[in-house]
PDB file of C-alpha atoms in Angstrom:
ATOM      1  CA  GLN A 658     -15.779  34.408 153.931  1.00  0.00           C
ATOM      2  CA  VAL A 659     -15.235  32.509 150.305  1.00  0.00           C
ATOM      3  CA  GLN A 660     -18.116  32.254 147.724  1.00  0.00           C
ATOM      4  CA  LEU A 661     -18.567  30.198 145.069  1.00  0.00           C
ATOM      5  CA  ARG A 662     -20.036  29.817 142.341  1.00  0.00           C
ATOM      6  CA  GLU A 663     -20.550  27.180 139.424  1.00  0.00           C
ATOM      7  CA  SER A 664     -22.314  27.700 135.915  1.00  0.00           C
ATOM      8  CA  GLY A 665     -21.989  25.831 132.238  1.00  0.00           C
ATOM      9  CA  GLY A 666     -23.802  22.575 133.641  1.00  0.00           C
ATOM     10  CA  GLY A 667     -25.881  21.239 130.767  1.00  0.00           C
ATOM     11  CA  SER A 668     -27.480  18.426 128.454  1.00  0.00           C
ATOM     12  CA  VAL A 669     -24.642  16.708 125.566  1.00  0.00           C
ATOM     13  CA  GLN A 670     -24.580  13.819 123.893  1.00  0.00           C
ATOM     14  CA  ALA A 671     -21.798  11.275 124.827  1.00  0.00           C
ATOM     15  CA  GLY A 672     -18.668  12.055 122.541  1.00  0.00           C
ATOM     16  CA  GLY A 673     -19.503  15.633 123.183  1.00  0.00           C
ATOM     17  CA  SER A 674     -17.287  18.740 124.873  1.00  0.00           C
ATOM     18  CA  LEU A 675     -18.539  20.880 127.920  1.00  0.00           C
ATOM     19  CA  THR A 676     -16.919  23.198 129.808  1.00  0.00           C
ATOM     20  CA  LEU A 677     -17.683  24.547 133.743  1.00  0.00           C
ATOM     21  CA  SER A 678     -17.348  27.124 134.965  1.00  0.00           C
ATOM     22  CA  CYS A 679     -16.645  28.329 139.386  1.00  0.00           C
ATOM     23  CA  ALA A 680     -16.216  31.895 139.412  1.00  0.00           C
ATOM     24  CA  HIS A 681     -14.828  32.403 143.279  1.00  0.00           C
ATOM     25  CA  SER A 682     -14.618  35.441 146.264  1.00  0.00           C
ATOM     26  CA  GLY A 683     -14.366  36.346 149.214  1.00  0.00           C
ATOM     27  CA  TYR A 684     -10.680  35.157 149.095  1.00  0.00           C
ATOM     28  CA  SER A 685      -8.910  37.154 152.360  1.00  0.00           C
ATOM     29  CA  TYR A 686      -5.827  38.442 149.421  1.00  0.00           C
ATOM     30  CA  SER A 687      -5.662  35.630 146.469  1.00  0.00           C
ATOM     31  CA  ALA A 688      -6.815  32.350 145.493  1.00  0.00           C
ATOM     32  CA  ALA A 689      -3.901  31.209 144.997  1.00  0.00           C
ATOM     33  CA  TYR A 690      -3.438  30.525 148.109  1.00  0.00           C
ATOM     34  CA  TYR A 691      -6.175  28.398 148.613  1.00  0.00           C
ATOM     35  CA  CYS A 692      -6.213  24.730 146.846  1.00  0.00           C
ATOM     36  CA  MET A 693      -9.367  24.571 144.381  1.00  0.00           C
ATOM     37  CA  GLY A 694     -11.020  21.284 143.376  1.00  0.00           C
ATOM     38  CA  TRP A 695     -14.541  19.936 141.264  1.00  0.00           C
ATOM     39  CA  PHE A 696     -16.415  16.710 142.798  1.00  0.00           C
ATOM     40  CA  ARG A 697     -20.045  15.061 141.004  1.00  0.00           C
ATOM     41  CA  GLN A 698     -22.064  13.290 143.014  1.00  0.00           C
ATOM     42  CA  ALA A 699     -24.827  10.764 140.988  1.00  0.00           C
ATOM     43  CA  PRO A 700     -27.750   9.816 142.201  1.00  0.00           C
ATOM     44  CA  GLY A 701     -27.548   7.136 144.674  1.00  0.00           C
ATOM     45  CA  LYS A 702     -23.685   7.567 145.225  1.00  0.00           C
ATOM     46  CA  GLU A 703     -21.636   9.299 147.630  1.00  0.00           C
ATOM     47  CA  ARG A 704     -18.947  12.309 146.529  1.00  0.00           C
ATOM     48  CA  GLU A 705     -16.377  11.756 144.295  1.00  0.00           C
ATOM     49  CA  GLY A 706     -13.075  13.679 143.642  1.00  0.00           C
ATOM     50  CA  VAL A 707     -12.924  14.706 139.956  1.00  0.00           C
ATOM     51  CA  ALA A 708     -10.247  16.718 139.305  1.00  0.00           C
ATOM     52  CA  ALA A 709      -7.813  19.691 141.653  1.00  0.00           C
ATOM     53  CA  ILE A 710      -5.208  21.535 141.270  1.00  0.00           C
ATOM     54  CA  ASP A 711      -2.879  23.192 143.666  1.00  0.00           C
ATOM     55  CA  SER A 712       0.177  25.521 143.812  1.00  0.00           C
ATOM     56  CA  GLU A 713       2.413  23.084 141.646  1.00  0.00           C
ATOM     57  CA  ARG A 714       0.195  20.513 140.216  1.00  0.00           C
ATOM     58  CA  SER A 715      -3.095  19.563 139.036  1.00  0.00           C
ATOM     59  CA  THR A 716      -4.244  16.301 139.638  1.00  0.00           C
ATOM     60  CA  TYR A 717      -6.775  13.622 138.334  1.00  0.00           C
ATOM     61  CA  ALA A 718      -9.150  10.542 138.913  1.00  0.00           C
ATOM     62  CA  ASP A 719      -8.967   7.904 136.942  1.00  0.00           C
ATOM     63  CA  PRO A 720     -12.400   7.856 134.985  1.00  0.00           C
ATOM     64  CA  VAL A 721     -10.852  11.522 133.699  1.00  0.00           C
ATOM     65  CA  LYS A 722      -7.864  11.962 132.617  1.00  0.00           C
ATOM     66  CA  GLY A 723      -6.513  12.741 128.927  1.00  0.00           C
ATOM     67  CA  ARG A 724     -10.892  13.747 129.468  1.00  0.00           C
ATOM     68  CA  PHE A 725     -11.043  16.266 131.480  1.00  0.00           C
ATOM     69  CA  THR A 726      -8.538  19.592 132.001  1.00  0.00           C
ATOM     70  CA  ILE A 727      -8.495  21.565 135.186  1.00  0.00           C
ATOM     71  CA  SER A 728      -7.551  25.261 135.454  1.00  0.00           C
ATOM     72  CA  GLN A 729      -7.530  28.723 136.801  1.00  0.00           C
ATOM     73  CA  ASP A 730      -8.040  32.822 135.816  1.00  0.00           C
ATOM     74  CA  TYR A 731      -6.521  34.431 138.642  1.00  0.00           C
ATOM     75  CA  ASP A 732      -7.118  38.057 136.307  1.00  0.00           C
ATOM     76  CA  LYS A 733     -10.711  36.931 136.340  1.00  0.00           C
ATOM     77  CA  ASN A 734     -11.172  34.813 139.982  1.00  0.00           C
ATOM     78  CA  THR A 735     -12.459  31.668 137.716  1.00  0.00           C
ATOM     79  CA  LEU A 736     -12.506  28.533 138.475  1.00  0.00           C
ATOM     80  CA  TYR A 737     -13.212  25.959 134.966  1.00  0.00           C
ATOM     81  CA  LEU A 738     -13.460  22.269 134.031  1.00  0.00           C
ATOM     82  CA  GLN A 739     -12.810  21.360 130.978  1.00  0.00           C
ATOM     83  CA  MET A 740     -14.464  18.544 129.089  1.00  0.00           C
ATOM     84  CA  SER A 741     -14.542  16.388 126.259  1.00  0.00           C
ATOM     85  CA  SER A 742     -15.343  12.821 125.033  1.00  0.00           C
ATOM     86  CA  LEU A 743     -17.854  12.588 127.200  1.00  0.00           C
ATOM     87  CA  LYS A 744     -19.439   9.644 128.832  1.00  0.00           C
ATOM     88  CA  PRO A 745     -23.241   8.744 129.491  1.00  0.00           C
ATOM     89  CA  GLU A 746     -20.981   7.845 133.435  1.00  0.00           C
ATOM     90  CA  ASP A 747     -20.567  11.867 133.400  1.00  0.00           C
ATOM     91  CA  THR A 748     -23.508  12.719 134.550  1.00  0.00           C
ATOM     92  CA  ALA A 749     -24.047  14.061 138.309  1.00  0.00           C
ATOM     93  CA  ILE A 750     -24.277  17.170 139.723  1.00  0.00           C
ATOM     94  CA  TYR A 751     -20.664  18.831 139.684  1.00  0.00           C
ATOM     95  CA  TYR A 752     -19.494  21.143 142.465  1.00  0.00           C
ATOM     96  CA  CYS A 753     -16.121  23.135 142.706  1.00  0.00           C
ATOM     97  CA  ALA A 754     -14.881  23.661 146.460  1.00  0.00           C
ATOM     98  CA  ALA A 755     -12.268  25.027 147.746  1.00  0.00           C
ATOM     99  CA  VAL A 756      -9.287  24.811 151.064  1.00  0.00           C
ATOM    100  CA  ARG A 757      -6.443  27.087 152.004  1.00  0.00           C
ATOM    101  CA  LEU A 758      -3.149  26.176 151.569  1.00  0.00           C
ATOM    102  CA  TYR A 759      -2.413  25.312 155.190  1.00  0.00           C
ATOM    103  CA  ASP A 760      -5.120  22.972 155.011  1.00  0.00           C
ATOM    104  CA  CYS A 761      -4.194  20.677 151.962  1.00  0.00           C
ATOM    105  CA  TYR A 762      -2.411  17.830 151.645  1.00  0.00           C
ATOM    106  CA  SER A 763      -1.217  16.449 148.122  1.00  0.00           C
ATOM    107  CA  ASP A 764      -2.088  13.030 148.802  1.00  0.00           C
ATOM    108  CA  SER A 765      -5.829  13.860 149.587  1.00  0.00           C
ATOM    109  CA  LEU A 766      -6.460  16.524 146.667  1.00  0.00           C
ATOM    110  CA  LEU A 767      -9.832  14.218 145.865  1.00  0.00           C
ATOM    111  CA  ILE A 768     -11.240  13.868 148.754  1.00  0.00           C
ATOM    112  CA  PRO A 769     -14.254  15.683 149.937  1.00  0.00           C
ATOM    113  CA  LYS A 770     -14.078  16.152 153.349  1.00  0.00           C
ATOM    114  CA  SER A 771     -10.523  17.645 153.070  1.00  0.00           C
ATOM    115  CA  TYR A 772     -12.619  21.354 151.597  1.00  0.00           C
ATOM    116  CA  ASN A 773     -14.435  23.313 153.549  1.00  0.00           C
ATOM    117  CA  TYR A 774     -15.963  25.811 151.061  1.00  0.00           C
ATOM    118  CA  TRP A 775     -18.453  24.563 148.213  1.00  0.00           C
ATOM    119  CA  GLY A 776     -20.336  26.378 145.310  1.00  0.00           C
ATOM    120  CA  GLN A 777     -23.729  25.064 144.630  1.00  0.00           C
ATOM    121  CA  GLY A 778     -23.595  22.561 142.048  1.00  0.00           C
ATOM    122  CA  THR A 779     -24.482  22.290 138.118  1.00  0.00           C
ATOM    123  CA  GLN A 780     -25.983  19.658 136.406  1.00  0.00           C
ATOM    124  CA  VAL A 781     -24.376  17.780 133.865  1.00  0.00           C
ATOM    125  CA  THR A 782     -26.533  14.953 131.571  1.00  0.00           C
ATOM    126  CA  VAL A 783     -24.786  13.123 129.175  1.00  0.00           C
ATOM    127  CA  SER A 784     -27.230  11.042 127.040  1.00  0.00           C
ATOM    128  CA  SER A 785     -26.025   8.006 124.743  1.00  0.00           C
TER     129      SER A 785
END
């Protein structure tokens, strides 16, 4: 089965940068046959999509457009989320997720229920 492990979280001041990593393994063949995404959940709020990547494009939630970049290093079996110009409202637990391409739809890439494989999460705290 697919296994995901996030790392790279921590505390940073507003305006700073941070890069999250998601090491993945257990794919039937290759990570290229999965859609992958980053999600976040703040205390008392529902989990929300941040960014996702499929075979053709990257998709970003409006609040992070221009500030976050999702990428995939297939050789290292790692998904990344580069975050810049961080704001206090970015504070949350960040999760990476995966779903087989067959079950991945372009209009639902940022919807948590579209994914069935999840990491344990990594905390990101942005102070003002």
